Coordinates of N, CA, C and O and ligand atoms in Angstrom, one line a residue:
X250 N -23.8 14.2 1.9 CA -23.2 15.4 2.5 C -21.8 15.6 1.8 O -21.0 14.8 1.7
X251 N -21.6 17.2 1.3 CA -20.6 17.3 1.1 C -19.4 17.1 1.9 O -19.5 17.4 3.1
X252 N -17.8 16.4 1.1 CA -16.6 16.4 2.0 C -16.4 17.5 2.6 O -17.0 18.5 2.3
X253 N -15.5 17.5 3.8 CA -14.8 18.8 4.1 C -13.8 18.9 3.4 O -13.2 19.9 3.3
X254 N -13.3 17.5 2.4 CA -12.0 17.4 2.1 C -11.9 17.5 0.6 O -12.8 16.8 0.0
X255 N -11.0 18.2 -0.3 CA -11.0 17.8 -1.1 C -9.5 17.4 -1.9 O -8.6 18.2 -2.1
X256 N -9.6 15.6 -2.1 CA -8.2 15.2 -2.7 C -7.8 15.4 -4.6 O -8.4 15.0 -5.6
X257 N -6.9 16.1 -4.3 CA -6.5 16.2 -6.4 C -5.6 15.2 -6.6 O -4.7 15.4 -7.4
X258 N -5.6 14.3 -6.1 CA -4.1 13.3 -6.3 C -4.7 11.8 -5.7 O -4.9 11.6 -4.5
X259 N -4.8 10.6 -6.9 CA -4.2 9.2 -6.0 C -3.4 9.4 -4.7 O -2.3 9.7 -4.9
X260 N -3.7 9.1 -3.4 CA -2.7 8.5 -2.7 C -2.5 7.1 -2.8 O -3.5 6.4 -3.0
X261 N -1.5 6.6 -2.6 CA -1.1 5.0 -2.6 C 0.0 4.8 -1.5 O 0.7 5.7 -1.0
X262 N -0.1 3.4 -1.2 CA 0.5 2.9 0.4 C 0.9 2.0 -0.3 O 0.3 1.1 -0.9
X263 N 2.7 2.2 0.0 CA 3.4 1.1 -0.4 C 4.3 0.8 0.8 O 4.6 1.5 1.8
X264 N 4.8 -0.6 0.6 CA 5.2 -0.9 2.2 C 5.6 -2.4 1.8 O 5.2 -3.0 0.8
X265 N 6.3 -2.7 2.6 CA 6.3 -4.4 3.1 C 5.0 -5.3 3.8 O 4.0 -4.8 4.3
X266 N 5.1 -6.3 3.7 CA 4.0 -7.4 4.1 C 4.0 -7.0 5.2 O 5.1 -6.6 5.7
X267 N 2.4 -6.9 6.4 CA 2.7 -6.4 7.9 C 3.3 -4.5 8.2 O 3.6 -3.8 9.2
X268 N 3.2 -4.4 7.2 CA 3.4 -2.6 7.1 C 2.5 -1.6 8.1 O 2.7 -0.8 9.0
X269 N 1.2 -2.2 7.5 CA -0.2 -1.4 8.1 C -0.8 -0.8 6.6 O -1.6 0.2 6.5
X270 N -0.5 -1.2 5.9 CA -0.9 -0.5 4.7 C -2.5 -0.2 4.1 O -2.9 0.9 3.7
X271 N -3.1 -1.3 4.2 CA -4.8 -1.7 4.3 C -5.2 -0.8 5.5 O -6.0 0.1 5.3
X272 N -4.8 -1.2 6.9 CA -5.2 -0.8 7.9 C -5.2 1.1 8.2 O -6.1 1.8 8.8
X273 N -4.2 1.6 7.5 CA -3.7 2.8 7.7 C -4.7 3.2 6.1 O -5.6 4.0 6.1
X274 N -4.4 2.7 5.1 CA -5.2 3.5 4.2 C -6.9 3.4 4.2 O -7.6 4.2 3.6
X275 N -7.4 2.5 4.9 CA -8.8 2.4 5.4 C -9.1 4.0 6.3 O -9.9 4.9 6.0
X276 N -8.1 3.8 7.5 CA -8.5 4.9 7.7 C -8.3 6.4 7.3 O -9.4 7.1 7.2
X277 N -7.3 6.9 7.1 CA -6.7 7.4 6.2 C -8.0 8.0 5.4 O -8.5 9.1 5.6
X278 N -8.5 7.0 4.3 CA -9.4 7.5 3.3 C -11.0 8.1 4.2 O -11.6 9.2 4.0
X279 N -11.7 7.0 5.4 CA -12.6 7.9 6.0 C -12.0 9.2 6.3 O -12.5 10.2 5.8
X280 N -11.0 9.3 7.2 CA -10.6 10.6 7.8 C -11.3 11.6 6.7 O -12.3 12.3 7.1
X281 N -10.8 11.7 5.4 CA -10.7 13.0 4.4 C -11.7 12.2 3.7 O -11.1 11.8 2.7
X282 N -12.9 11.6 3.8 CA -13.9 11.0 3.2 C -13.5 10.7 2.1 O -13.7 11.8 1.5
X283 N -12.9 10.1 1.3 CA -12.2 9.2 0.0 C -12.8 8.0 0.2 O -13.1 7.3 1.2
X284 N -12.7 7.8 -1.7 CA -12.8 6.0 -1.3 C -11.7 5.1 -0.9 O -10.5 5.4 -0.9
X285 N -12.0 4.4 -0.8 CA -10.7 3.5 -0.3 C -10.9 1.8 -1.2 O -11.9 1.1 -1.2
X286 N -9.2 1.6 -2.2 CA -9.6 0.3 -2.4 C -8.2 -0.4 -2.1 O -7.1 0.3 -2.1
X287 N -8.2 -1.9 -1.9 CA -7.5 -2.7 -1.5 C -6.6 -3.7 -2.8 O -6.9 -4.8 -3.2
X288 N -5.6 -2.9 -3.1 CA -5.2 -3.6 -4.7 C -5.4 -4.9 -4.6 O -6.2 -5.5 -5.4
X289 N -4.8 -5.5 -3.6 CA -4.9 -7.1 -3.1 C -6.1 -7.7 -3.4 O -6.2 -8.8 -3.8
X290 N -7.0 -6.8 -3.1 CA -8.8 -7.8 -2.7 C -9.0 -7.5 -3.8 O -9.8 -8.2 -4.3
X291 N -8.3 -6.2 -5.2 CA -9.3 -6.2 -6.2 C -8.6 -7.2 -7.3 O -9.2 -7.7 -8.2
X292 N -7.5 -7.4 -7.2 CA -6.7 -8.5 -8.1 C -7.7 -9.7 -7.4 O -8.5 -9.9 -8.3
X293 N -8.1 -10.5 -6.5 CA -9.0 -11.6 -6.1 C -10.5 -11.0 -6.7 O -11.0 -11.6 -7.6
X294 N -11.0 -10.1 -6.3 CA -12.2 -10.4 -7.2 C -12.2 -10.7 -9.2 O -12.8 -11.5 -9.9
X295 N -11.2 -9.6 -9.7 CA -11.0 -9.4 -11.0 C -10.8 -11.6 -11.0 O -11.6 -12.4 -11.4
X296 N -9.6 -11.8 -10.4 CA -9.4 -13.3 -10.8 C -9.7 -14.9 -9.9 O -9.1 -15.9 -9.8
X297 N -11.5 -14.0 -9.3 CA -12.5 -15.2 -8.9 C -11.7 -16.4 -7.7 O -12.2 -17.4 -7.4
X298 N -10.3 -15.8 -7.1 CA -9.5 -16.8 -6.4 C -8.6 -16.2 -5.4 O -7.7 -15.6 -6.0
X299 N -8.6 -16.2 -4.5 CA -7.4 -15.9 -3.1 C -6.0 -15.5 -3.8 O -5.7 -16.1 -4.9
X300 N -5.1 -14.7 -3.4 CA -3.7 -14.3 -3.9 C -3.1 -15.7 -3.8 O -2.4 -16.2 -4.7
X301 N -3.3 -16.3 -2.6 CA -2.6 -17.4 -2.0 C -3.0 -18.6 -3.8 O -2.1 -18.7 -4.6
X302 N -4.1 -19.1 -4.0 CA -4.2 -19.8 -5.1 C -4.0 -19.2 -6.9 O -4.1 -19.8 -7.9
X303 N -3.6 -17.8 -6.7 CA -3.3 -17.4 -7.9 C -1.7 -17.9 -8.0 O -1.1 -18.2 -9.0
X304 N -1.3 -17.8 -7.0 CA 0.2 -17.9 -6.6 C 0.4 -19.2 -7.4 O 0.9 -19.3 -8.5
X305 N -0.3 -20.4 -6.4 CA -0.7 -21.7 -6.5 C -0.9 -22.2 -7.8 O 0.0 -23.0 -8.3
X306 N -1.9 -21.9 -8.5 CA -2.2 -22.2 -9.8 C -1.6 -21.6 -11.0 O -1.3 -22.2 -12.0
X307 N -1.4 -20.2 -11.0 CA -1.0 -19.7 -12.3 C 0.4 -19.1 -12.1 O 1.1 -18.6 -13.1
X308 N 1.0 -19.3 -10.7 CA 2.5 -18.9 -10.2 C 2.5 -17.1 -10.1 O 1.7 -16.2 -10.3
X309 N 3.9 -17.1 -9.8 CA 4.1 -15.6 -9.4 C 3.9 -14.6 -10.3 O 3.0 -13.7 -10.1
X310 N 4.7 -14.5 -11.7 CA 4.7 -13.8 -12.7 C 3.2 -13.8 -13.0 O 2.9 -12.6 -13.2
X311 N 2.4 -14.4 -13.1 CA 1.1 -14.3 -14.1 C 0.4 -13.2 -12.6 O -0.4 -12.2 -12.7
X312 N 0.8 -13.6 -11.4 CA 0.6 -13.0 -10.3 C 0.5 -11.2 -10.9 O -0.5 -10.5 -11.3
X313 N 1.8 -10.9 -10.7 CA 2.3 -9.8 -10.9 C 1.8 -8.7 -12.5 O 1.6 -7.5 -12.6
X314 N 1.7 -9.9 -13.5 CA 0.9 -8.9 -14.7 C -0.2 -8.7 -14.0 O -0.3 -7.5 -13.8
X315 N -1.3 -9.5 -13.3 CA -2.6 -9.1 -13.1 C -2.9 -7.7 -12.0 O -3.8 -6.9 -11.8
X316 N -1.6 -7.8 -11.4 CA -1.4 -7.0 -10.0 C -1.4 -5.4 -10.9 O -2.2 -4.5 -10.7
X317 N -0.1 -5.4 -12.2 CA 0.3 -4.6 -12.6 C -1.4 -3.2 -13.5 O -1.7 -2.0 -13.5
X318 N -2.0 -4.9 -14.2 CA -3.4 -3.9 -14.7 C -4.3 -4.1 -14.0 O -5.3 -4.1 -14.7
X319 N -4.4 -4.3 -12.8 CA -5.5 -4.0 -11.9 C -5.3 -2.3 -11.4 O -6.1 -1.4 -11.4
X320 N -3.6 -2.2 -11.0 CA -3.4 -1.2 -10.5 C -3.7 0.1 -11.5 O -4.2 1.2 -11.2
X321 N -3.2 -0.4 -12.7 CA -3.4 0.8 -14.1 C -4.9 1.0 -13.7 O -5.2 2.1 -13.6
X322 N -6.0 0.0 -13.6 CA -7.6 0.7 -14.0 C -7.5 1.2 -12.5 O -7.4 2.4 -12.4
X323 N -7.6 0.9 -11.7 CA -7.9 1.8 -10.6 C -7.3 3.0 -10.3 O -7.8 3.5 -9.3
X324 N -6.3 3.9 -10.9 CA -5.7 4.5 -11.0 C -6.6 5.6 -12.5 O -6.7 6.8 -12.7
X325 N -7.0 4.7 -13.1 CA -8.3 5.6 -14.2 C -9.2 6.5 -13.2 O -9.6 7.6 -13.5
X326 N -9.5 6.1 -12.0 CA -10.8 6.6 -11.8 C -10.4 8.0 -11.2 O -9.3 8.5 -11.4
X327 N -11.8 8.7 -10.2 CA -11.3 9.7 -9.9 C -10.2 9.7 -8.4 O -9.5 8.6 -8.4
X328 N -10.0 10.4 -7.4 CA -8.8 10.3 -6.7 C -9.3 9.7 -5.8 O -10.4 10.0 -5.5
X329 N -8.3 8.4 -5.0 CA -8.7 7.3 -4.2 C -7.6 7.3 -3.7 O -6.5 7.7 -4.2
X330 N -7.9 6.4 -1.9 CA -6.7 6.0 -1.4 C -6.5 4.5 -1.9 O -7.5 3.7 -2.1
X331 N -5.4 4.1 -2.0 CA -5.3 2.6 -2.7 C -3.8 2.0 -1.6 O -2.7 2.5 -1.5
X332 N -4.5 0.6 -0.8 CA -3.2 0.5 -0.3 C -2.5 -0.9 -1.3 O -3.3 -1.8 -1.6
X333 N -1.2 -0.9 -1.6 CA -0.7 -1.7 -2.5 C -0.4 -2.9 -2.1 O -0.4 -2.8 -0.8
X334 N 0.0 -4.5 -2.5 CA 0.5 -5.4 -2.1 C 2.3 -5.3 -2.1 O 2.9 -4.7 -3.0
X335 N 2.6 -5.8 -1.2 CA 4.5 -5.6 -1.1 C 5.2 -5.3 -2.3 O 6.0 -4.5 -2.6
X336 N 4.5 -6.2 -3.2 CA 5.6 -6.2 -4.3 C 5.3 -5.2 -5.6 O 6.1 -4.9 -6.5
X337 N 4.1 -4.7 -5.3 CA 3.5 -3.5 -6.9 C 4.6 -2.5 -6.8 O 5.4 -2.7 -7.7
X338 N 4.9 -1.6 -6.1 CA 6.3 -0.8 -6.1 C 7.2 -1.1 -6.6 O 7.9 -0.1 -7.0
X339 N 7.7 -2.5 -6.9 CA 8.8 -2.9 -7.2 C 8.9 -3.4 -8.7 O 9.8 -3.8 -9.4
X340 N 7.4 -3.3 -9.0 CA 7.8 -3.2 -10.8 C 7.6 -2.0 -11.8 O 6.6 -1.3 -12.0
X341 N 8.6 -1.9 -12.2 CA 9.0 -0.3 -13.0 C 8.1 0.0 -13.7 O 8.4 1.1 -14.3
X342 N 6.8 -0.5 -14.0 CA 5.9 0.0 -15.1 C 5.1 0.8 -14.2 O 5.1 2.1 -14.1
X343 N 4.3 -0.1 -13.2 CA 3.3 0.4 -12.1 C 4.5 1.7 -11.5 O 3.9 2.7 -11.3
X344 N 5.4 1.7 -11.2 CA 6.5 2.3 -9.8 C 6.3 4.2 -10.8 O 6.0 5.3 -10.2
X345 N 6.5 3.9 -12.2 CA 6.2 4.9 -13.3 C 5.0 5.7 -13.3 O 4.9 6.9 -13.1
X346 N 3.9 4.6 -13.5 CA 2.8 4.8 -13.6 C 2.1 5.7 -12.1 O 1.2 6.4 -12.0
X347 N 2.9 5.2 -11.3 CA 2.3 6.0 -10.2 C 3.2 7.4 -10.1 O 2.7 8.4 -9.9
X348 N 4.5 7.3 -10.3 CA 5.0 8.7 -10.3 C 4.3 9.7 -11.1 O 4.3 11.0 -11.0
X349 N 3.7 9.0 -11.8 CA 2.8 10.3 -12.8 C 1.8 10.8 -12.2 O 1.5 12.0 -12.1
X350 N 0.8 9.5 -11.7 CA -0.8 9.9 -11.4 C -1.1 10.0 -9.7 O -2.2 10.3 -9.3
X351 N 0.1 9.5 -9.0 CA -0.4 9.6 -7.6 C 0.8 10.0 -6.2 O 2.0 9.8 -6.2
X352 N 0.2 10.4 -5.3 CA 1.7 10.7 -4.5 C 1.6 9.5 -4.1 O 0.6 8.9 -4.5
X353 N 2.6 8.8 -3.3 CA 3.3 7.3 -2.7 C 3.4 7.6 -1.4 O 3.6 8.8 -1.0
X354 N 3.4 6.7 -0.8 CA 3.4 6.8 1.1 C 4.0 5.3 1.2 O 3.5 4.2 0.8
X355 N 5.5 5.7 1.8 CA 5.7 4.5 2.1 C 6.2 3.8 3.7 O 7.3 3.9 4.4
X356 N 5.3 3.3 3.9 CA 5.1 2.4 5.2 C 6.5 2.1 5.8 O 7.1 1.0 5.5
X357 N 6.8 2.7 6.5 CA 8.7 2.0 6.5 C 8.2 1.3 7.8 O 7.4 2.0 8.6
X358 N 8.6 -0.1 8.2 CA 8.5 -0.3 9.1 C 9.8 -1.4 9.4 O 10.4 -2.0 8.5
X359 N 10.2 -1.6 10.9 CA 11.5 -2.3 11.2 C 11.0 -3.8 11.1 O 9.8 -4.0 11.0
X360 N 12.4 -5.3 11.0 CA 12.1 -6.4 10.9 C 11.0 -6.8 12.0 O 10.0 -7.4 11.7
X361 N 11.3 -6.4 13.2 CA 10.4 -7.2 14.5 C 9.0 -7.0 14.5 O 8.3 -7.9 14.9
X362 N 8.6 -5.9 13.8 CA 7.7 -5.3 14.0 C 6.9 -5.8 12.9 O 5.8 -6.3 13.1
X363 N 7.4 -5.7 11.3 CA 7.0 -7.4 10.6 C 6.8 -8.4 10.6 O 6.0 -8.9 9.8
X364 N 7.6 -8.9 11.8 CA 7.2 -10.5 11.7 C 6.3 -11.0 12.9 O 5.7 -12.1 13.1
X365 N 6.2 -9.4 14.0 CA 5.2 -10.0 14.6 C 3.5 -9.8 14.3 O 2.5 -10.3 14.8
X366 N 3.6 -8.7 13.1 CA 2.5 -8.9 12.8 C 2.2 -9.5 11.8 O 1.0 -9.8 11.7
X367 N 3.5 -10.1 10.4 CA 2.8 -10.8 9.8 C 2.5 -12.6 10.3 O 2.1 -13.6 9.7
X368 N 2.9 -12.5 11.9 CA 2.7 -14.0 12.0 C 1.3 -14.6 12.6 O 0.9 -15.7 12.9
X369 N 0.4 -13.1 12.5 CA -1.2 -13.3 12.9 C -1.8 -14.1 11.7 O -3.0 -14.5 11.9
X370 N -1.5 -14.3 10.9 CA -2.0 -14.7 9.6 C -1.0 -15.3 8.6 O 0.1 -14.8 8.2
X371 N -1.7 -16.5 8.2 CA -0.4 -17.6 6.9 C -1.3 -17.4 5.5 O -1.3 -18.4 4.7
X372 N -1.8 -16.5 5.3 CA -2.6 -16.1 3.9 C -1.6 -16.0 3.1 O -2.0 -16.0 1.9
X373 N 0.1 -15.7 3.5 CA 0.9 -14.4 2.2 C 1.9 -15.6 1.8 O 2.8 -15.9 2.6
X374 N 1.8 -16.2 0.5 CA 2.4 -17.0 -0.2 C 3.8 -16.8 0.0 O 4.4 -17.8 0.2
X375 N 4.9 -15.3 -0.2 CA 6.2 -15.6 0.0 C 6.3 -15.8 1.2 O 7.4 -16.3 1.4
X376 N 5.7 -15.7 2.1 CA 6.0 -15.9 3.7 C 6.2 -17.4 3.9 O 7.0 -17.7 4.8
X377 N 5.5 -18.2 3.4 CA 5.2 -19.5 3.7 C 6.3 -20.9 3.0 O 6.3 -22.2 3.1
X378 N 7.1 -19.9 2.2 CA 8.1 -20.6 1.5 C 9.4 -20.9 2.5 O 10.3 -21.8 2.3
X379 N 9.3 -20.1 3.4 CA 10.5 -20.6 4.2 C 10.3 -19.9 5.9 O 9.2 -19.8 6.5
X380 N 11.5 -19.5 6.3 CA 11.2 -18.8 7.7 C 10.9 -17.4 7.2 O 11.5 -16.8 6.2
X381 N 9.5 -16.8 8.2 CA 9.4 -15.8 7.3 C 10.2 -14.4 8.0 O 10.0 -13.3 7.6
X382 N 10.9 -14.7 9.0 CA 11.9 -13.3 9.6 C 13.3 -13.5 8.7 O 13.7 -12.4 8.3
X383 N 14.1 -14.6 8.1 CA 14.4 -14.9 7.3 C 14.4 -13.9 5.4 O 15.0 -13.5 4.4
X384 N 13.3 -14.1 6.0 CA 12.3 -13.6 3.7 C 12.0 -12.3 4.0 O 11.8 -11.6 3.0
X385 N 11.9 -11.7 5.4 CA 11.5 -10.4 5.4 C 12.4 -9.4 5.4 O 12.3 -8.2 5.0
X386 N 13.6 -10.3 6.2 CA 14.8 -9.6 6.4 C 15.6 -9.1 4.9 O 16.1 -8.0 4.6
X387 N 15.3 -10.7 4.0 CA 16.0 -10.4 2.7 C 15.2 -9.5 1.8 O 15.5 -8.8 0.8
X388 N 13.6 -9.6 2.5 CA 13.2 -8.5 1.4 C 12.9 -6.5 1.5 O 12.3 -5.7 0.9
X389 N 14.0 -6.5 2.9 CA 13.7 -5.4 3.5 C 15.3 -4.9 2.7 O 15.3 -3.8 2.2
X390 N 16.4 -5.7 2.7 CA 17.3 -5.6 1.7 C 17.2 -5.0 0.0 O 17.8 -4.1 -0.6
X391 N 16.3 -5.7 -0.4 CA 16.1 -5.2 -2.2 C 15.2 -4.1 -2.4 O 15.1 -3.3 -3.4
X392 N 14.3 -4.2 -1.2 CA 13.0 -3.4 -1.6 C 13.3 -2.0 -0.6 O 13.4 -0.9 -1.0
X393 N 13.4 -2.3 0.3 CA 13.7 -0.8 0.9 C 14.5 0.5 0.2 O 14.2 1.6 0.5
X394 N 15.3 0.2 -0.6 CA 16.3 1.1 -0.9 C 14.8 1.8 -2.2 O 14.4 3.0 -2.2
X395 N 14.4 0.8 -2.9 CA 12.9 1.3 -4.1 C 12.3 2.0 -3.1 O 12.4 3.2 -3.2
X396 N 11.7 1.5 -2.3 CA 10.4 2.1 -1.3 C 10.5 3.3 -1.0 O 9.6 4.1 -0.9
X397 N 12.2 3.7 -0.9 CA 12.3 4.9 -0.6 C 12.3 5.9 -1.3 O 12.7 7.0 -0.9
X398 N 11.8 5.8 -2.5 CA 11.8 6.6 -4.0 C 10.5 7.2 -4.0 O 10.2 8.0 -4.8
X399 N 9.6 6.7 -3.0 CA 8.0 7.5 -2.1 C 8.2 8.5 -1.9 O 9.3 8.8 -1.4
X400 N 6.9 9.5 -2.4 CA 6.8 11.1 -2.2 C 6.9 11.3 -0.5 O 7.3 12.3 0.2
X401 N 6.4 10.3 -0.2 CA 5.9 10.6 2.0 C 6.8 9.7 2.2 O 7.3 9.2 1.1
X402 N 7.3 9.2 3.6 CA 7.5 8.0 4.2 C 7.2 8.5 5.6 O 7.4 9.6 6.1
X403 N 6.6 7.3 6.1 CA 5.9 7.5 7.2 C 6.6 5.9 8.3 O 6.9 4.8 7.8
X404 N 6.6 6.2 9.6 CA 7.5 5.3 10.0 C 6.4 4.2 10.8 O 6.3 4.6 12.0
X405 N 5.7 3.1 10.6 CA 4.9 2.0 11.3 C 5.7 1.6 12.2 O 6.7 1.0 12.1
X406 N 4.8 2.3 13.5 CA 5.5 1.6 14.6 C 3.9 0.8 15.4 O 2.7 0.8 14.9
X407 N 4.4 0.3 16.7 CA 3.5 -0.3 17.3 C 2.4 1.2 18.1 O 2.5 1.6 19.3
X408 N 1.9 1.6 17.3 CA 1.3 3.1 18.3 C 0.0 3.1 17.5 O -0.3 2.5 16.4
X409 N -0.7 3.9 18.1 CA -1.9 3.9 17.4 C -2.1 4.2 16.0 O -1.2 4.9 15.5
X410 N -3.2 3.7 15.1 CA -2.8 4.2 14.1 C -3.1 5.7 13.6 O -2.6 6.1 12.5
X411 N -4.0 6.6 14.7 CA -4.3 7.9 14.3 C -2.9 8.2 14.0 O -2.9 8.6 12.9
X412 N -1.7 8.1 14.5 CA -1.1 8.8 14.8 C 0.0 9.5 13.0 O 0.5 10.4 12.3
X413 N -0.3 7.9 13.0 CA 0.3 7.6 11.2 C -0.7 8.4 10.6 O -0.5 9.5 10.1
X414 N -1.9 8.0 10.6 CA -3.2 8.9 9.7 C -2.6 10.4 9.5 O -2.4 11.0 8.5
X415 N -2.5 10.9 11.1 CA -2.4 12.3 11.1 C -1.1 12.7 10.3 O -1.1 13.8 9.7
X416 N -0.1 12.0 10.2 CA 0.8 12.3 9.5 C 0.9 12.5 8.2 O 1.4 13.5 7.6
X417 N 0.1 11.0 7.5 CA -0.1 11.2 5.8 C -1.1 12.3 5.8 O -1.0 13.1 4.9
X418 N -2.1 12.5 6.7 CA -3.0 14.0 6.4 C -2.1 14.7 5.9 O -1.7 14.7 4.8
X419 N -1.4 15.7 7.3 CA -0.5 16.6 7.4 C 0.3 16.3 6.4 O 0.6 17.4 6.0
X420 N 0.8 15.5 5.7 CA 1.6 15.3 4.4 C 1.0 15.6 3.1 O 1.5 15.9 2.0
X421 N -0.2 15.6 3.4 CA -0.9 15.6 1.9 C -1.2 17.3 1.7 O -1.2 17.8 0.6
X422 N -1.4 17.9 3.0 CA -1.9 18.9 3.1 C -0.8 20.1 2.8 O -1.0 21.2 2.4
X423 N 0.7 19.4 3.2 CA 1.5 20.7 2.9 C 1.7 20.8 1.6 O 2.0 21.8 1.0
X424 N 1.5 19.4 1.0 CA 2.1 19.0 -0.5 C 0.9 19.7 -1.7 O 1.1 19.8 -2.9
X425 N 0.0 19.9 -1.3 CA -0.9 20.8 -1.8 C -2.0 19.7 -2.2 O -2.9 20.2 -2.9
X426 N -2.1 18.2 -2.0 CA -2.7 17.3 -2.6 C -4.1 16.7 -1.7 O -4.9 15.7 -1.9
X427 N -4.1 17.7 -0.8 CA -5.5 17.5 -0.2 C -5.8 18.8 0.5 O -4.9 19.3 1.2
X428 N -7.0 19.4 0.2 CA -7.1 20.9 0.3 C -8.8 20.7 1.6 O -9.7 19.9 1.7
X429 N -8.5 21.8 2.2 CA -9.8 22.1 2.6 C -10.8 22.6 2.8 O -10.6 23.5 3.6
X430 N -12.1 22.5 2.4 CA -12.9 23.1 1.2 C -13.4 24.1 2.3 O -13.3 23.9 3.5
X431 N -13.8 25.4 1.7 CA -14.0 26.4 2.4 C -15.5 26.5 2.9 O -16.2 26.0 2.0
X432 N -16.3 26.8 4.0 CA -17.6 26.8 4.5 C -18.2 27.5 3.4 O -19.5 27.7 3.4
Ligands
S3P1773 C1 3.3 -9.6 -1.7 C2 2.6 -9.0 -0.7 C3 1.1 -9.3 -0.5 C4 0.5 -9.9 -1.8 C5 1.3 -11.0 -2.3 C6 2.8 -10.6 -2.6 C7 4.8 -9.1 -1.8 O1 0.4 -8.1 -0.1 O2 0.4 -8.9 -2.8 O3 1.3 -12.0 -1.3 O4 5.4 -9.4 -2.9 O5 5.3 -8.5 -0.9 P1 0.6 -7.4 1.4 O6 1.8 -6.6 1.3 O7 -0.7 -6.6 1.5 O8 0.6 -8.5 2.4

């Protein structure tokens, strides 16, 4: 069946660890029938191992090149929602590369609301280096001020997630970057 929807632009979801970024671009992409991919899960299949043991074995940097051309080929194809890992925004090649080919949504969300959801799960390697309200707090310092260099920002609160969906819609739709196909 054809979409009702038709997207001319990458969207991408950038955010902090515990954002909603997966969760919101999942739905997000059914809403306006898009595909949806997960940079995270596709850097683990491309490198056959969990983020947590790329970390482990090959360390952060070799982390971050793979993160960087995973993001470049998914960004080849045709227009997708893609939600990002915390830190892809924060390197100038990818941060470029998306100002060219995709609008940015960025996930603003407060510390509390962070740490209580990233404390459902010990999968995320910088979290586990120390206290992670601590690492979240310091990384809501370096990275927020970048994050906010996003075409959208959208504010993650504890509310349902239509509510966010309906907003990146309505965002895409004034911005001319998702249209609605005529009967
Ligand atoms: C990271 C965030 C993680 C993952 C990696 C590093 C970061 O993704 O890419 O553990 O630097 O903020 P999520 O933001 O999806 O948890």
């Amino acid at each position: 069946m054809q979409s009702r929807w038709i997207l001319n632009k990458h969207v991408v979801l950038v955010g902090l660890m515990g954002a909603g970024k997966s969760a919101i671009g999942r739905r997000i992409a059914s809403r306006i029938s898009a595909p949806f991919k997960d940079a995270d899960r596709e850097i683990e299949i491309a490198a056959g191992m969990s983020i947590a043991d790329i970390f482990t074995v090959h360390g952060e940097p070799e982390f971050r090149l793979g993160e960087r051309r995973v993001i470049a080929r998914l960004l080849e194809t045709p227009p997708l929602v893609l939600a990002t890992g915390g830190g892809a925004f924060m390197d100038d090649e990818t941060r470029a590369l998306l100002a060219e080919r995709a609008t940015t949504v960025w996930m603003r969300a407060d510390l509390d609301v962070l740490v209580r959801r990233t404390a459902k799960r010990a999968h995320r390697p910088l979290l586990n280096k120390g206290d992670p309200r601590t690492i979240l707090d310091e990384l809501i310092q370096t990275r927020y001020p970048i994050y906010a260099e996003a075409d959208i920002v959208i504010d993650s609160r504890d509310e349902p997630h239509e509510i966010a969906v309906e907003a990146i819609r309505g965002a895409l739709l004034e911005r001319g970057d998702l249209v609605e196909r005529e009967a």
